[in-house]
Coordinates of C-alpha atoms in Angstrom, one line a residue:
X1194 CA 0.0 0.0 0.0
X1195 CA 1.4 3.5 -0.9
X1196 CA 0.3 6.0 1.7
X1197 CA 1.4 8.9 -0.5
X1198 CA -1.4 8.1 -2.9
X1199 CA -4.0 8.8 -0.2
X1200 CA -3.6 12.6 -0.7
X1201 CA -3.4 15.1 2.1
X1202 CA -0.8 15.1 4.8
X1203 CA -3.4 14.3 7.6
X1204 CA -4.7 11.3 5.6
X1205 CA -1.2 10.1 4.9
X1206 CA -0.4 10.3 8.6
X1207 CA -3.6 8.3 9.3
X1208 CA -2.5 5.7 6.7
X1209 CA 0.8 5.3 8.4
X1210 CA -0.9 4.7 11.8
X1211 CA -3.2 2.1 10.2
X1212 CA -0.3 0.3 8.6
X1213 CA 1.7 0.3 11.8
X1214 CA -1.3 -1.2 13.7
X1215 CA -1.7 -3.8 11.0
X1216 CA 2.0 -4.6 11.2
X1217 CA 1.9 -5.0 15.0
X1218 CA -1.3 -7.2 14.9
X1219 CA 0.1 -9.4 12.1
X1220 CA 3.2 -10.1 14.2
X1221 CA 1.4 -10.5 17.5
X1222 CA 0.9 -13.8 19.2
X1223 CA -1.3 -15.3 21.9
X1224 CA 1.0 -16.8 24.5
X1225 CA -0.7 -19.4 26.8
X1226 CA 0.5 -20.5 30.2
X1227 CA -1.0 -22.9 32.7
X1228 CA 0.1 -22.2 36.3
X1229 CA -0.6 -23.8 39.6
X1230 CA 0.1 -21.7 42.7
X1231 CA 1.1 -23.7 45.8
X1232 CA 3.2 -23.7 48.9
X1233 CA 6.4 -25.7 48.7
X1234 CA 9.6 -26.2 50.6
X1235 CA 12.6 -24.1 49.4
X1236 CA 15.8 -22.6 50.7
X1237 CA 16.1 -19.1 49.1
X1238 CA 18.9 -18.2 51.4
X1239 CA 20.2 -21.7 52.2
X1240 CA 17.8 -22.0 55.1
X1241 CA 14.8 -24.3 54.4
X1242 CA 11.4 -22.6 54.7
X1243 CA 8.0 -22.8 53.1
X1244 CA 7.8 -20.5 50.1
X1245 CA 5.0 -19.8 47.6
X1246 CA 5.8 -21.0 44.1
X1247 CA 4.3 -21.5 40.7
X1248 CA 4.5 -24.9 38.9
X1249 CA 7.1 -25.9 41.5
X1250 CA 9.3 -22.9 40.8
X1251 CA 10.5 -20.0 43.0
X1252 CA 10.5 -17.3 41.8
X1253 CA 7.7 -18.1 39.4
X1254 CA 8.3 -18.7 35.7
X1255 CA 9.5 -15.7 33.6
X1256 CA 7.0 -14.5 31.0
X1257 CA 8.6 -13.3 27.8
X1258 CA 6.5 -11.7 25.1
X1259 CA 6.6 -9.0 22.4
X1260 CA 4.7 -5.8 22.4
X1261 CA 1.3 -6.4 21.0
X1262 CA 1.1 -10.0 22.2
X1263 CA -1.8 -11.3 24.2
X1264 CA -0.9 -13.2 27.4
X1265 CA -3.3 -15.9 28.7
X1266 CA -2.6 -17.4 32.1
X1267 CA -4.9 -20.1 33.4
X1268 CA -4.1 -19.8 37.1
X1269 CA -5.2 -22.6 39.4
X1270 CA -5.2 -22.1 43.2
X1271 CA -3.6 -25.1 44.9
X1272 CA -3.1 -23.3 48.3
X1273 CA -6.0 -25.3 50.0
X1274 CA -6.7 -22.7 52.7
X1275 CA -6.5 -19.2 51.1
X1276 CA -7.4 -17.3 48.0
X1277 CA -4.9 -15.8 45.5
X1278 CA -4.7 -13.2 42.8
X1279 CA -1.7 -12.0 40.7
X1280 CA -1.1 -8.4 39.6
X1281 CA 0.8 -7.8 36.4
X1282 CA 2.9 -4.9 37.6
X1283 CA 3.3 -2.1 35.1
X1284 CA 0.9 -3.5 32.5
X1285 CA -1.9 -0.9 32.1
X1286 CA -4.6 -3.4 31.3
X1287 CA -6.2 -1.2 28.6
X1288 CA -9.7 -2.5 28.1
X1289 CA -9.2 -5.4 30.6
X1290 CA -9.4 -3.8 34.1
X1291 CA -10.7 -7.1 35.5
X1292 CA -7.3 -8.7 34.7
X1293 CA -5.3 -6.3 36.9
X1294 CA -5.2 -8.9 39.7
X1295 CA -6.2 -6.9 42.8
X1296 CA -8.4 -8.7 45.3
X1297 CA -11.5 -6.7 46.3
X1298 CA -10.7 -4.1 43.7
X1299 CA -10.6 -5.6 40.2
X1300 CA -11.7 -9.2 41.0
X1301 CA -12.6 -11.7 43.7
X1302 CA -9.8 -13.8 45.2
X1303 CA -9.5 -17.1 43.4
X1304 CA -10.7 -19.7 45.8
X1305 CA -8.8 -22.9 46.6
X1306 CA -9.2 -25.4 43.7
X1307 CA -10.6 -22.8 41.3
X1308 CA -9.0 -21.7 38.0
X1309 CA -9.1 -18.1 36.7
X1310 CA -8.1 -17.0 33.3
X1311 CA -6.1 -13.8 33.0
X1312 CA -6.1 -12.5 29.4
X1313 CA -4.6 -9.2 28.6
X1314 CA -2.4 -7.5 26.0
X1315 CA 1.1 -6.3 26.6
X1316 CA 1.0 -3.1 24.5
X1317 CA 4.5 -1.7 25.3
X1318 CA 8.0 -3.1 25.6
X1319 CA 9.8 -2.9 28.9
X1320 CA 11.0 -4.5 32.1
X1321 CA 8.0 -5.6 34.3
X1322 CA 7.2 -8.2 36.8
X1323 CA 4.2 -9.9 38.5
X1324 CA 3.3 -10.6 42.1
X1325 CA 0.6 -11.7 44.5
X1326 CA -1.9 -8.9 45.5
X1327 CA -3.9 -10.7 48.2
X1328 CA -2.9 -10.4 51.8
X1329 CA 0.8 -10.3 51.9
X1330 CA 1.5 -13.1 49.5
X1331 CA 4.3 -11.1 47.8
X1332 CA 6.2 -11.5 51.1
X1333 CA 5.7 -15.2 50.8
X1334 CA 7.5 -15.4 47.5
X1335 CA 4.7 -15.1 44.9
X1336 CA 6.4 -13.1 42.2
X1337 CA 8.3 -13.5 38.9
X1338 CA 9.6 -11.5 35.9
X1339 CA 7.6 -10.3 32.9
X1340 CA 9.7 -9.1 30.0
X1341 CA 8.2 -7.4 26.9
X1342 CA 10.5 -7.1 23.9
X1343 CA 10.0 -4.7 21.0
X1344 CA 7.5 -5.8 18.3
X1345 CA 9.0 -7.4 15.2
X1346 CA 10.6 -4.7 13.0
X1347 CA 11.0 -2.3 15.9
X1348 CA 14.3 -1.4 17.6
X1349 CA 15.4 0.0 20.9
X1350 CA 17.0 3.4 20.8
X1351 CA 20.2 1.8 22.2
X1352 CA 22.5 -1.1 21.3
X1353 CA 23.4 -4.1 23.3
X1354 CA 24.9 -7.6 22.6
X1355 CA 23.1 -9.6 25.3
X1356 CA 21.2 -9.2 28.5
X1357 CA 20.6 -10.4 32.0
X1358 CA 17.5 -10.2 34.1
X1359 CA 17.9 -9.4 37.9
X1360 CA 14.8 -9.7 40.0
X1361 CA 15.5 -8.3 43.5
X1362 CA 13.6 -9.2 46.7
X1363 CA 13.9 -9.5 50.4
X1364 CA 13.3 -12.6 52.6
X1365 CA 12.2 -13.3 56.1
X1366 CA 12.4 -16.6 58.1
X1367 CA 9.2 -15.6 59.9
X1368 CA 6.2 -16.9 57.9
X1369 CA 4.0 -14.3 56.2
X1370 CA 1.0 -15.4 58.3
X1371 CA 2.9 -14.7 61.5
X1372 CA 4.0 -11.3 60.0
X1373 CA 0.3 -10.4 59.2
X1374 CA -0.8 -11.3 62.8
X1375 CA 1.9 -9.2 64.3
X1376 CA 0.9 -6.2 62.2
X1377 CA -2.7 -6.5 63.2
X1378 CA -2.1 -7.1 66.9
X1379 CA -2.3 -4.8 69.9
X1380 CA 0.4 -4.4 71.1
X1381 CA 1.9 -4.0 67.6
X1382 CA 4.5 -6.4 66.5
X1383 CA 6.7 -5.2 63.7
X1384 CA 8.0 -7.7 61.1
X1385 CA 11.6 -6.6 61.6
X1386 CA 14.2 -6.3 58.9
X1387 CA 14.6 -9.1 56.4
X1388 CA 17.1 -11.9 57.1
X1389 CA 18.3 -11.9 53.5
X1390 CA 18.3 -10.1 50.2
X1391 CA 17.7 -12.2 47.1
X1392 CA 18.8 -11.9 43.5
X1393 CA 16.6 -14.1 41.3
X1394 CA 15.4 -15.9 44.4
X1395 CA 18.9 -16.6 45.7
X1396 CA 20.7 -15.2 48.7
X1397 CA 22.9 -16.3 51.5
X1398 CA 21.9 -15.9 55.2
X1399 CA 24.7 -15.3 57.7
X1400 CA 27.4 -15.9 55.0
X1401 CA 30.8 -14.4 54.8
X1402 CA 30.2 -13.5 51.2
X1403 CA 28.0 -10.7 52.4
X1404 CA 28.8 -7.3 54.0
X1405 CA 31.8 -8.1 56.1
X1406 CA 33.8 -9.8 53.3
X1407 CA 36.7 -12.0 54.3
X1408 CA 38.4 -14.0 51.5
X1409 CA 39.8 -16.5 53.9
X1410 CA 36.4 -17.7 55.2
X1411 CA 34.4 -17.9 51.9
X1412 CA 34.5 -21.7 52.1
X1413 CA 32.3 -21.5 55.2
X1414 CA 29.3 -20.4 53.0
X1415 CA 26.4 -22.8 53.4
X1416 CA 25.6 -22.8 49.7
X1417 CA 28.5 -25.1 49.0
X1418 CA 26.9 -28.1 47.3
X1419 CA 23.5 -26.4 47.3
X1420 CA 23.0 -24.8 43.9
X1421 CA 19.5 -23.6 44.6
X1422 CA 20.8 -20.8 46.8
X1423 CA 24.3 -20.3 45.2
X1424 CA 24.7 -16.9 43.6
X1425 CA 24.0 -16.9 39.9
X1426 CA 27.1 -15.9 38.0
X1427 CA 26.8 -13.3 35.2
X1428 CA 29.2 -14.7 32.6
X1429 CA 30.3 -12.0 30.2
X1430 CA 32.7 -11.6 27.2
X1431 CA 35.2 -8.7 27.0
X1432 CA 34.4 -5.6 25.1
X1433 CA 30.7 -6.2 24.8
X1434 CA 27.6 -4.2 25.9
X1435 CA 25.1 -5.9 28.2
X1436 CA 21.6 -4.9 29.1
X1437 CA 20.8 -5.5 32.8
X1438 CA 17.0 -5.6 33.4
X1439 CA 16.6 -4.8 37.1
X1440 CA 13.3 -4.9 39.0
X1441 CA 12.5 -4.8 42.7
X1442 CA 9.7 -6.7 44.2
X1443 CA 10.9 -6.2 47.8
X1444 CA 8.3 -6.2 50.5
X1445 CA 10.1 -3.6 52.6
X1446 CA 13.7 -2.8 51.5
X1447 CA 14.9 0.0 49.4
X1448 CA 18.0 -1.1 47.6
X1449 CA 21.2 0.1 46.0
X1450 CA 23.0 -1.8 43.3
X1451 CA 26.6 -1.4 42.2
X1452 CA 29.0 -3.4 40.1
X1453 CA 32.7 -3.3 41.1
X1454 CA 34.8 -1.4 38.6
X1455 CA 32.0 -0.7 36.2
X1456 CA 29.8 2.2 35.4
X1457 CA 26.2 1.7 34.4
X1458 CA 24.2 3.8 31.9
X1459 CA 20.5 4.0 32.8
X1460 CA 18.3 3.8 29.7
X1461 CA 14.8 2.6 30.9
X1462 CA 12.7 3.2 33.9
X1463 CA 9.4 1.4 34.5
X1464 CA 9.0 0.5 30.8
X1465 CA 9.8 4.0 29.5
X1466 CA 12.9 5.2 27.8
X1467 CA 14.9 7.8 29.6
X1468 CA 17.7 10.1 28.6
X1469 CA 20.8 7.9 29.1
X1470 CA 23.0 8.9 32.1
X1471 CA 26.0 7.1 33.7
X1472 CA 26.1 6.1 37.4
X1473 CA 28.4 4.2 39.7
X1474 CA 25.4 2.8 41.5
X1475 CA 21.6 3.1 41.5
X1476 CA 18.9 3.2 44.1
X1477 CA 15.9 1.1 43.3
X1478 CA 12.7 1.1 45.4
X1479 CA 10.0 -1.5 45.7
X1480 CA 7.9 -1.6 42.5
X1481 CA 10.5 0.1 40.3
X1482 CA 12.3 -1.4 37.3
X1483 CA 15.3 -0.2 35.3
X1484 CA 17.4 -1.2 32.4
X1485 CA 21.1 -0.3 32.4
X1486 CA 23.8 -0.8 29.9
X1487 CA 27.1 -2.3 31.1
X1488 CA 30.3 -2.2 29.1
X1489 CA 32.7 -5.1 29.8
X1490 CA 35.8 -2.9 29.4
X1491 CA 37.7 -4.0 32.5
X1492 CA 40.6 -6.4 33.0
X1493 CA 39.2 -9.7 31.5
X1494 CA 41.5 -11.8 33.8
X1495 CA 39.6 -10.7 36.9
X1496 CA 36.1 -11.2 38.2
X1497 CA 34.0 -8.5 39.9
X1498 CA 31.5 -8.2 42.6
X1499 CA 27.8 -7.3 42.0
X1500 CA 26.5 -5.9 45.3
X1501 CA 23.0 -5.1 46.6
X1502 CA 22.4 -3.4 49.9
X1503 CA 19.7 -1.7 51.9
X1504 CA 18.9 2.0 51.7
X1505 CA 16.5 4.2 53.7
X1506 CA 16.4 1.9 56.7
X1507 CA 19.2 1.2 59.3
X1508 CA 20.4 -2.0 57.6
X1509 CA 20.3 -5.1 59.8
X1510 CA 20.5 -7.2 56.6
X1511 CA 23.8 -8.3 54.9
X1512 CA 24.5 -7.2 51.4
X1513 CA 23.7 -9.7 48.7
X1514 CA 26.6 -10.5 46.3
X1515 CA 27.1 -12.2 43.1
X1516 CA 29.8 -12.3 40.4
X1517 CA 30.4 -10.6 37.1
X1518 CA 32.7 -13.2 35.6
X1519 CA 34.7 -12.6 32.4
X1520 CA 34.9 -15.5 30.0
X1521 CA 38.7 -15.6 30.3
X1522 CA 38.4 -16.2 34.1
X1523 CA 36.9 -19.2 35.9
X1524 CA 33.9 -18.2 38.0
X1525 CA 35.5 -20.0 40.9
X1526 CA 38.1 -17.3 41.0
X1527 CA 36.7 -14.9 43.6
X1528 CA 37.8 -11.3 43.7
X1529 CA 40.3 -10.4 46.3
X1530 CA 38.9 -6.9 46.6
X1531 CA 36.2 -5.5 48.8
X1532 CA 32.7 -5.5 47.3
X1533 CA 31.2 -2.1 46.6
X1534 CA 30.0 -0.6 49.8
X1535 CA 26.3 0.5 49.8
X1536 CA 26.0 4.3 50.5
X1537 CA 25.1 5.1 54.1
X1538 CA 21.5 4.1 54.6
X1539 CA 20.4 7.7 55.5
X1540 CA 22.4 9.5 52.8
X1541 CA 19.3 10.9 51.2
X1542 CA 21.2 13.4 49.2
X1543 CA 22.7 10.5 47.3
X1544 CA 19.3 9.0 46.7
X1545 CA 17.8 12.3 45.6
X1546 CA 20.7 13.1 43.2
X1547 CA 20.0 9.8 41.4
X1548 CA 16.2 10.2 41.3
X1549 CA 16.4 13.7 40.0
X1550 CA 18.7 12.7 37.2
X1551 CA 16.0 10.8 35.5
X1552 CA 14.4 12.6 32.5
X1553 CA 12.3 11.3 29.6
X1554 CA 14.0 10.5 26.3
X1555 CA 13.6 13.2 23.7
X1556 CA 10.4 12.5 21.8
X1557 CA 8.5 11.0 24.7
X1558 CA 5.0 12.0 25.5
X1559 CA 4.8 15.3 27.3
X1560 CA 2.3 16.1 30.1
X1561 CA -0.7 18.4 29.7
X1562 CA 0.3 21.9 30.7
X1563 CA -2.5 22.2 33.2
X1564 CA -4.6 20.0 35.5
X1565 CA -8.3 19.6 36.0
X1566 CA -8.1 18.3 39.6
X1567 CA -5.5 18.3 42.3
X1568 CA -5.5 15.7 45.1
X1569 CA -3.0 16.1 48.0
X1570 CA -2.4 12.9 49.9
X1571 CA -0.9 13.2 53.4
X1572 CA 0.9 10.0 54.6
X1573 CA 0.7 9.6 58.3
X1574 CA 1.1 6.8 60.9
X1575 CA -1.7 6.7 63.3
X1576 CA -3.7 4.6 65.8
X1577 CA -7.1 3.1 65.5
X1578 CA -8.5 1.9 68.8
X1579 CA -5.0 1.2 69.9
X1580 CA -3.9 -0.6 66.7
X1581 CA -1.1 1.0 64.6
X1582 CA -2.2 2.0 61.1
X1583 CA -1.1 4.1 58.2
X1584 CA -3.6 6.6 56.8
X1585 CA -4.0 8.9 53.9
X1586 CA -5.7 12.2 54.8
X1587 CA -6.6 10.5 58.1
X1588 CA -8.4 7.6 56.3
X1589 CA -6.9 4.1 56.7
X1590 CA -7.9 2.0 53.7
X1591 CA -9.9 -1.1 54.3
X1592 CA -11.0 -3.2 51.3
X1593 CA -14.6 -4.4 51.0
X1594 CA -15.7 -8.0 50.4
X1595 CA -17.3 -7.0 47.1
X1596 CA -14.8 -5.9 44.3
X1597 CA -15.2 -2.2 43.5
X1598 CA -15.2 -2.8 39.8
X1599 CA -18.4 -4.9 40.0
X1600 CA -20.2 -2.9 42.7
X1601 CA -19.6 0.4 40.9
X1602 CA -20.7 -1.0 37.5
X1603 CA -23.8 -2.5 38.9
X1604 CA -24.7 0.4 41.2
X1605 CA -24.4 -1.6 44.5
X1606 CA -24.0 1.5 46.7
X1607 CA -24.1 -0.4 50.0
X1608 CA -21.0 -2.4 49.0
X1609 CA -18.5 0.3 50.1
X1610 CA -18.4 3.8 51.7
X1611 CA -20.2 6.2 49.5
X1612 CA -18.5 9.3 51.0
X1613 CA -15.5 10.2 48.9
X1614 CA -12.2 10.6 50.8
X1615 CA -10.9 14.2 51.1
X1616 CA -8.8 15.8 48.4
X1617 CA -6.7 17.6 50.9
X1618 CA -5.8 17.8 54.6
X1619 CA -5.9 20.4 57.3
X1620 CA -3.5 23.2 56.2
X1621 CA -2.5 23.7 59.9
X1622 CA -1.0 20.2 60.1
X1623 CA 2.7 20.2 61.1
X1624 CA 4.3 17.5 59.0
X1625 CA 7.6 17.9 61.0
X1626 CA 6.1 16.7 64.3
X1627 CA 4.1 13.8 65.6
X1628 CA 0.4 14.6 65.4
X1629 CA -1.1 16.0 68.6
X1630 CA -4.1 13.7 67.9
X1631 CA -2.8 10.4 66.7
X1632 CA -6.2 8.8 66.1
X1633 CA -7.4 8.0 62.6
X1634 CA -10.5 6.7 60.9
X1635 CA -11.0 3.7 58.6
X1636 CA -12.9 3.7 55.3
X1637 CA -13.4 2.1 51.9
X1638 CA -14.4 5.2 50.0
X1639 CA -13.3 5.9 46.4
X1640 CA -12.0 8.9 44.5
X1641 CA -14.3 9.2 41.5
X1642 CA -12.4 10.9 38.7
X1643 CA -14.0 12.2 35.5
X1644 CA -12.8 10.2 32.5
X1645 CA -10.2 11.8 30.3
X1646 CA -9.4 14.6 32.8
X1647 CA -5.9 15.5 34.0
X1648 CA -5.2 14.8 37.7
X1649 CA -2.3 16.1 39.8
X1650 CA -1.4 14.1 42.9
X1651 CA 0.8 15.6 45.5
X1652 CA 2.2 12.9 47.8
X1653 CA 3.1 14.6 51.1
X1654 CA 5.2 12.8 53.7
X1655 CA 5.1 13.5 57.4
X1656 CA 6.4 12.6 60.8
X1657 CA 5.5 9.1 61.9
X1658 CA 4.3 8.2 65.5
X1659 CA 7.9 8.5 66.8
X1660 CA 9.6 11.8 67.0
X1661 CA 11.9 12.8 64.1
X1662 CA 11.0 9.7 62.1
X1663 CA 9.8 9.9 58.5
X1664 CA 10.1 7.0 56.2
X1665 CA 10.6 6.4 52.5
X1666 CA 7.4 5.4 50.7
X1667 CA 7.4 4.2 47.0
X1668 CA 3.9 4.7 45.6
X1669 CA 2.6 2.6 42.7
X1670 CA -0.4 3.5 40.4
X1671 CA -2.3 0.7 38.7
X1672 CA -3.7 1.1 35.2
X1673 CA -1.6 4.2 34.2
X1674 CA 1.8 5.7 34.0
X1675 CA 2.2 9.2 35.4
X1676 CA 4.7 12.0 34.9
X1677 CA 6.9 12.8 37.8
X1678 CA 6.8 16.6 37.8
X1679 CA 9.1 17.2 40.8
X1680 CA 10.2 16.7 44.4
X1681 CA 10.4 19.1 47.3
X1682 CA 11.4 19.5 50.9
X1683 CA 8.9 20.1 53.7
X1684 CA 5.3 20.9 53.1
X1685 CA 4.0 21.5 49.6
X1686 CA 2.7 25.1 49.3
X1687 CA 1.3 27.5 46.8
X1688 CA 4.0 28.5 44.3
X1689 CA 5.8 25.2 44.4
X1690 CA 4.3 24.2 41.1
X1691 CA 6.6 26.8 39.5
X1692 CA 9.4 24.3 40.0
X1693 CA 7.5 21.6 38.1
X1694 CA 9.3 20.0 35.1
X1695 CA 6.8 20.2 32.2
X1696 CA 9.5 19.8 29.5
X1697 CA 10.8 16.3 29.9
X1698 CA 9.5 14.7 33.1
X1699 CA 9.9 10.9 33.3
X1700 CA 6.9 8.6 32.8
X1701 CA 6.8 6.1 35.6
X1702 CA 4.3 3.8 37.4
X1703 CA 6.1 4.0 40.8
X1704 CA 7.6 7.1 42.5
X1705 CA 9.2 7.6 45.8
X1706 CA 8.5 10.3 48.5
X1707 CA 11.4 11.1 50.7
X1708 CA 11.3 11.7 54.4
X1709 CA 9.6 15.0 55.3
X1710 CA 9.2 15.9 51.6
X1711 CA 6.7 15.8 48.7
X1712 CA 6.5 14.4 45.2
X1713 CA 4.3 15.8 42.5
X1714 CA 2.7 13.5 39.8
X1715 CA 0.4 14.1 36.9
X1716 CA -1.7 11.6 34.9
X1717 CA -4.5 11.5 32.5
X1718 CA -7.5 9.4 33.6
X1719 CA -8.0 7.7 30.3
X1720 CA -8.3 4.1 31.3
X1721 CA -11.9 3.1 32.4
X1722 CA -11.8 0.9 35.5
X1723 CA -11.1 0.9 39.2
X1724 CA -7.4 1.3 40.1
X1725 CA -5.4 1.0 43.3
X1726 CA -2.8 3.6 44.2
X1727 CA -0.7 2.6 47.2
X1728 CA 2.6 2.4 49.0
X1729 CA 4.4 -0.6 47.5
X1730 CA 5.8 -1.6 50.9
X1731 CA 3.8 -4.7 51.7
X1732 CA 3.2 -4.1 55.4
X1733 CA 2.3 -0.5 54.8
X1734 CA -0.4 -1.4 52.4
X1735 CA -1.6 -4.1 54.8
X1736 CA -1.9 -1.4 57.4
X1737 CA -4.0 0.9 55.2
X1738 CA -1.6 3.1 53.1
X1739 CA -3.5 3.3 49.9
X1740 CA -6.4 4.9 48.0
X1741 CA -8.8 3.8 45.2
X1742 CA -9.3 5.7 41.9
X1743 CA -12.4 5.0 39.8
X1744 CA -13.0 6.4 36.3
X1745 CA -15.4 5.7 33.5
X1746 CA -16.6 2.4 34.9
X1747 CA -19.7 2.7 32.8
X1748 CA -17.4 2.3 29.8
X1749 CA -16.1 -1.0 30.9
X1750 CA -17.2 -3.9 28.8
X1751 CA -18.6 -7.3 29.9
X1752 CA -16.7 -8.5 32.9
X1753 CA -16.0 -12.2 33.2
X1754 CA -18.4 -13.6 35.7
X1755 CA -15.6 -15.5 37.5
X1756 CA -14.0 -12.1 38.4
X1757 CA -17.2 -11.1 40.3
X1758 CA -18.5 -14.3 41.8
X1759 CA -18.3 -13.1 45.4
X1760 CA -19.9 -10.6 47.7
X1761 CA -22.9 -8.5 46.6
X1762 CA -21.7 -8.6 43.0
X1763 CA -21.8 -12.4 43.0
X1764 CA -25.5 -12.2 44.0
X1765 CA -26.1 -9.6 41.3
X1766 CA -24.5 -11.8 38.7
X1767 CA -26.6 -14.7 39.7

């Protein structure tokens, strides 16, 4: 077909779009997977414990697809005593909001013995992952990688010779059920810091490879003879460029990654291309993903440490280490040098410098210049009848038994709180001090957003219950990407929007708010459905740190009955 023969410039442009869509659809595939979720014995850090796996694997199987492909996962719950759902983190679920995998929001939990079909399109290339979104099943190990390559005929705006995939997580020896009980108890029992950090599901607990490195005692590591928890060696060839896809599904830990003797060039963040920039190390928060380019231009007769350590919390957890091994050198030849040392946990200037260096690649979509609605969300730690909770604008989120998607579509107004949560908080609130009244309320209300409007969200951090304590919170939005317009110190105030970056802000699905600071986001509410927006730290969400956005639910097509076969919606469907 010759588009030039169509006539005017606008029609030619339309022709090109049509042809590109035809090209993508012709090359697209439907990729089928049959999964069984069950508990199994494993030793992620060489200590045997019960983990949650898929088809006998921990982490779960990696999904690899191309942009435009349709993913079909027939998920069978083999847990016997609890429900399960899986969220496809970073996939926007355009036209398939019921496949988002959020219990009580987009679907009912899949009951023991039942099978649910997730069917959705992966419309954009990038580095993503999936994880459980029911209770705290992500902490139990329910996660895996989801990689979307460029569609046939398309190319990345950067070159590389090969790639590695690094899925980062943290691990506790205390069961997830015990953790949940402690978080919901009075007196409160905190889960504590993780015992180990894992790279692709492998770590070493109390091993001399970590933190306090001593070459003479390496042989004491308990992974000797146990390949399931031995570090995976990254075997490379000299003078090549490697793409490292890095994603964090940690339940708590903010992390820093460094590779001894090598710089990294950041080229992707949360599935979006960014202006390339070089770093010696990078911070990665729970829910984030990056691609970096690594040039193997160092001495090929040496091996080099890859180090991951905790940031933002006083680390009680050893660094996780693995090896970058050049092909000319046996992997058994361990470096005699000290592994990269993680920056001091509370060096927030280091973290902010990295975060503020991320800009969208030239030619990326730009944000609307103005907004239709601004919602300011104050994060606070509170008490509810003596129980410790997290709250947003003094409302601690509690999810209803009926999924929002069904109850809103069918007009079941008694299924959740009909009063909308507040768009702002009391301007007299002092974010630098513990609240004089620490009590909070609980609710299941929804922010109803007009379809196709532009929304600004200001995430405002504050002091927790203890004096001079404010924590890092990475916030993840389902169903959308947002532009990160800027960060600031202290309380957001009139005039701060003058500092917003409207020229080349990065598109992300997860953004961090730093202690005693604010982060400004902008998104277009163009995806009909009901979407969670929440702190990606697992215990914080469990304790109420989240909100619900609903938009254009009347535009949502027929929802599979299996997604709504519970609560009041289940009765309506019957």
